[in-house]
Amino acid sequence: MIVFDLKCGGGHVFEAWFKSSGAYEEQRATGLIACPLCGDSEVGKAVMAPAVAAKGNQQPERPVVPADSMKAALAAIAEMQAKQLERSQWVGTAFAEKARAMHQGEEPEAPIHGKATIAEAKALVDEGVPVAPLLVPVVPPEACN
């Protein structure tokens, strides 16, 4: 497959994929290519910038986040999560079962949190059950002093 930037007589530039350069020429000659914006079939190749790869020994620049900023952000996330959990019931390892029952209308909806395996969480998502992972680890109530 090959991609070309194309330009219509109206000046609209758009992108199209073709099996080969020959396929593009064949479709253009028979009027099968048209501008998706205005329908003009007078279409030709637009000037394209070449894709030039960076040198293999260069590392992309990564923004440096100061440690203090990261700690402050994590603390804010932990505080928001803690406030939400105060209004939520800990259900432990029964989380997947309870969340599914609420989703299916077998139990009244209520905010809950607990433990689920990765497989259980994926199954809930696949079934359309609205769940979200906790961003900060939670200590179960029975493990608190």
Tab-separated table of C-alpha atoms in Angstrom:
chain	number	residue	atom	x	y	z
A	1	MET	CA	0.000	0.000	0.000
A	2	ILE	CA	1.113	3.547	-0.734
A	3	VAL	CA	-0.273	6.869	0.457
A	4	PHE	CA	-0.383	10.051	-1.622
A	5	ASP	CA	-1.343	13.589	-0.745
A	6	LEU	CA	-3.765	14.644	-3.472
A	7	LYS	CA	-5.059	18.066	-4.501
A	8	CYS	CA	-8.256	18.871	-6.390
A	9	GLY	CA	-8.895	21.745	-8.793
A	10	GLY	CA	-10.574	23.602	-5.919
A	11	GLY	CA	-7.333	23.559	-3.905
A	12	HIS	CA	-8.401	21.005	-1.295
A	13	VAL	CA	-5.579	18.707	-0.167
A	14	PHE	CA	-6.453	15.226	1.075
A	15	GLU	CA	-4.792	11.862	1.623
A	16	ALA	CA	-5.588	8.590	-0.174
A	17	TRP	CA	-4.199	5.045	-0.074
A	18	PHE	CA	-3.577	2.924	-3.171
A	19	LYS	CA	-2.354	-0.597	-3.853
A	20	SER	CA	0.478	0.812	-5.984
A	21	SER	CA	1.513	3.853	-8.030
A	22	GLY	CA	0.049	2.114	-11.070
A	23	ALA	CA	-3.287	1.674	-9.312
A	24	TYR	CA	-3.336	5.413	-8.541
A	25	GLU	CA	-2.621	6.301	-12.192
A	26	GLU	CA	-5.301	3.896	-13.409
A	27	GLN	CA	-7.960	5.247	-11.022
A	28	ARG	CA	-7.062	8.871	-11.805
A	29	ALA	CA	-7.223	8.278	-15.571
A	30	THR	CA	-10.689	6.686	-15.326
A	31	GLY	CA	-12.048	9.435	-13.027
A	32	LEU	CA	-12.518	7.176	-10.010
A	33	ILE	CA	-10.769	9.570	-7.622
A	34	ALA	CA	-12.736	12.574	-6.381
A	35	CYS	CA	-12.200	15.208	-3.699
A	36	PRO	CA	-14.059	14.198	-0.519
A	37	LEU	CA	-14.848	17.863	0.211
A	38	CYS	CA	-16.193	19.151	-3.100
A	39	GLY	CA	-16.447	16.089	-5.374
A	40	ASP	CA	-14.074	17.489	-8.019
A	41	SER	CA	-12.515	14.648	-10.054
A	42	GLU	CA	-9.692	16.841	-11.426
A	43	VAL	CA	-7.232	15.415	-8.911
A	44	GLY	CA	-3.453	15.307	-8.977
A	45	LYS	CA	-0.622	14.571	-6.586
A	46	ALA	CA	0.159	17.343	-4.125
A	47	VAL	CA	3.671	18.165	-2.983
A	48	MET	CA	4.578	15.824	-0.145
A	49	ALA	CA	7.266	16.277	2.476
A	50	PRO	CA	9.619	13.302	2.496
A	51	ALA	CA	9.659	11.108	5.578
A	52	VAL	CA	13.237	11.420	6.805
A	53	ALA	CA	14.077	9.274	9.790
A	54	ALA	CA	16.220	10.671	12.591
A	55	LYS	CA	19.718	9.317	13.056
A	56	GLY	CA	19.661	5.993	14.866
A	57	ASN	CA	22.015	7.141	17.606
A	58	GLN	CA	19.871	10.088	18.716
A	59	GLN	CA	17.520	9.872	21.672
A	60	PRO	CA	14.340	11.947	21.622
A	61	GLU	CA	14.305	14.727	24.167
A	62	ARG	CA	12.115	13.894	27.104
A	63	PRO	CA	10.658	16.593	29.267
A	64	VAL	CA	12.084	16.566	32.760
A	65	VAL	CA	9.436	16.727	35.439
A	66	PRO	CA	10.798	18.036	38.722
A	67	ALA	CA	10.481	15.492	41.533
A	68	ASP	CA	8.632	17.994	43.726
A	69	SER	CA	5.974	18.486	41.013
A	70	MET	CA	5.524	14.736	40.623
A	71	LYS	CA	5.205	14.231	44.383
A	72	ALA	CA	2.653	17.030	44.612
A	73	ALA	CA	0.611	15.560	41.740
A	74	LEU	CA	0.626	12.083	43.306
A	75	ALA	CA	-0.378	13.534	46.674
A	76	ALA	CA	-3.296	15.381	45.051
A	77	ILE	CA	-4.430	12.187	43.281
A	78	ALA	CA	-4.194	10.211	46.527
A	79	GLU	CA	-6.234	12.864	48.368
A	80	MET	CA	-8.983	12.897	45.717
A	81	GLN	CA	-9.132	9.106	45.703
A	82	ALA	CA	-9.330	8.973	49.506
A	83	LYS	CA	-12.292	11.389	49.476
A	84	GLN	CA	-14.110	9.201	46.938
A	85	LEU	CA	-13.395	6.034	48.907
A	86	GLU	CA	-14.921	7.573	52.065
A	87	ARG	CA	-18.282	7.446	50.254
A	88	SER	CA	-17.664	3.939	48.928
A	89	GLN	CA	-18.073	0.518	50.542
A	90	TRP	CA	-15.153	-1.924	50.677
A	91	VAL	CA	-16.333	-5.289	49.300
A	92	GLY	CA	-12.967	-7.042	49.190
A	93	THR	CA	-12.586	-9.909	46.732
A	94	ALA	CA	-16.325	-9.891	45.994
A	95	PHE	CA	-15.863	-6.746	43.865
A	96	ALA	CA	-16.392	-8.373	40.452
A	97	GLU	CA	-19.443	-10.295	41.640
A	98	LYS	CA	-21.060	-7.232	43.266
A	99	ALA	CA	-20.262	-4.875	40.358
A	100	ARG	CA	-21.768	-7.356	37.875
A	101	ALA	CA	-24.887	-7.829	40.037
A	102	MET	CA	-25.416	-4.051	40.242
A	103	HIS	CA	-24.916	-3.680	36.495
A	104	GLN	CA	-27.478	-6.398	35.809
A	105	GLY	CA	-29.986	-4.818	38.220
A	106	GLU	CA	-29.855	-7.712	40.681
A	107	GLU	CA	-28.625	-5.376	43.460
A	108	PRO	CA	-29.177	-1.655	43.995
A	109	GLU	CA	-26.393	0.512	42.593
A	110	ALA	CA	-23.974	1.878	45.159
A	111	PRO	CA	-20.362	3.081	45.140
A	112	ILE	CA	-18.083	0.136	45.952
A	113	HIS	CA	-14.389	-0.667	45.839
A	114	GLY	CA	-12.447	-3.861	46.380
A	115	LYS	CA	-10.061	-6.328	44.792
A	116	ALA	CA	-10.318	-7.987	41.381
A	117	THR	CA	-7.893	-10.017	39.344
A	118	ILE	CA	-6.833	-8.723	35.938
A	119	ALA	CA	-8.972	-11.417	34.307
A	120	GLU	CA	-12.014	-10.390	36.371
A	121	ALA	CA	-11.483	-6.706	35.531
A	122	LYS	CA	-11.158	-7.464	31.805
A	123	ALA	CA	-14.316	-9.565	31.892
A	124	LEU	CA	-16.228	-6.723	33.575
A	125	VAL	CA	-15.042	-4.255	30.937
A	126	ASP	CA	-15.969	-6.690	28.141
A	127	GLU	CA	-19.482	-6.975	29.642
A	128	GLY	CA	-19.855	-3.181	29.736
A	129	VAL	CA	-19.716	-2.894	33.518
A	130	PRO	CA	-18.377	0.596	34.379
A	131	VAL	CA	-15.224	0.046	36.450
A	132	ALA	CA	-11.978	1.960	36.938
A	133	PRO	CA	-8.702	1.017	38.585
A	134	LEU	CA	-7.616	2.777	41.753
A	135	LEU	CA	-4.547	4.897	41.072
A	136	VAL	CA	-3.141	4.724	44.580
A	137	PRO	CA	-2.985	1.358	46.398
A	138	VAL	CA	-5.639	0.934	49.083
A	139	VAL	CA	-5.057	-0.805	52.399
A	140	PRO	CA	-8.037	-3.099	53.135
A	141	PRO	CA	-9.901	-2.130	56.323
A	142	GLU	CA	-9.041	-5.455	57.987
A	143	ALA	CA	-5.325	-4.719	57.506
A	144	CYS	CA	-5.483	-1.299	59.237
A	145	ASN	CA	-4.468	-0.941	62.879
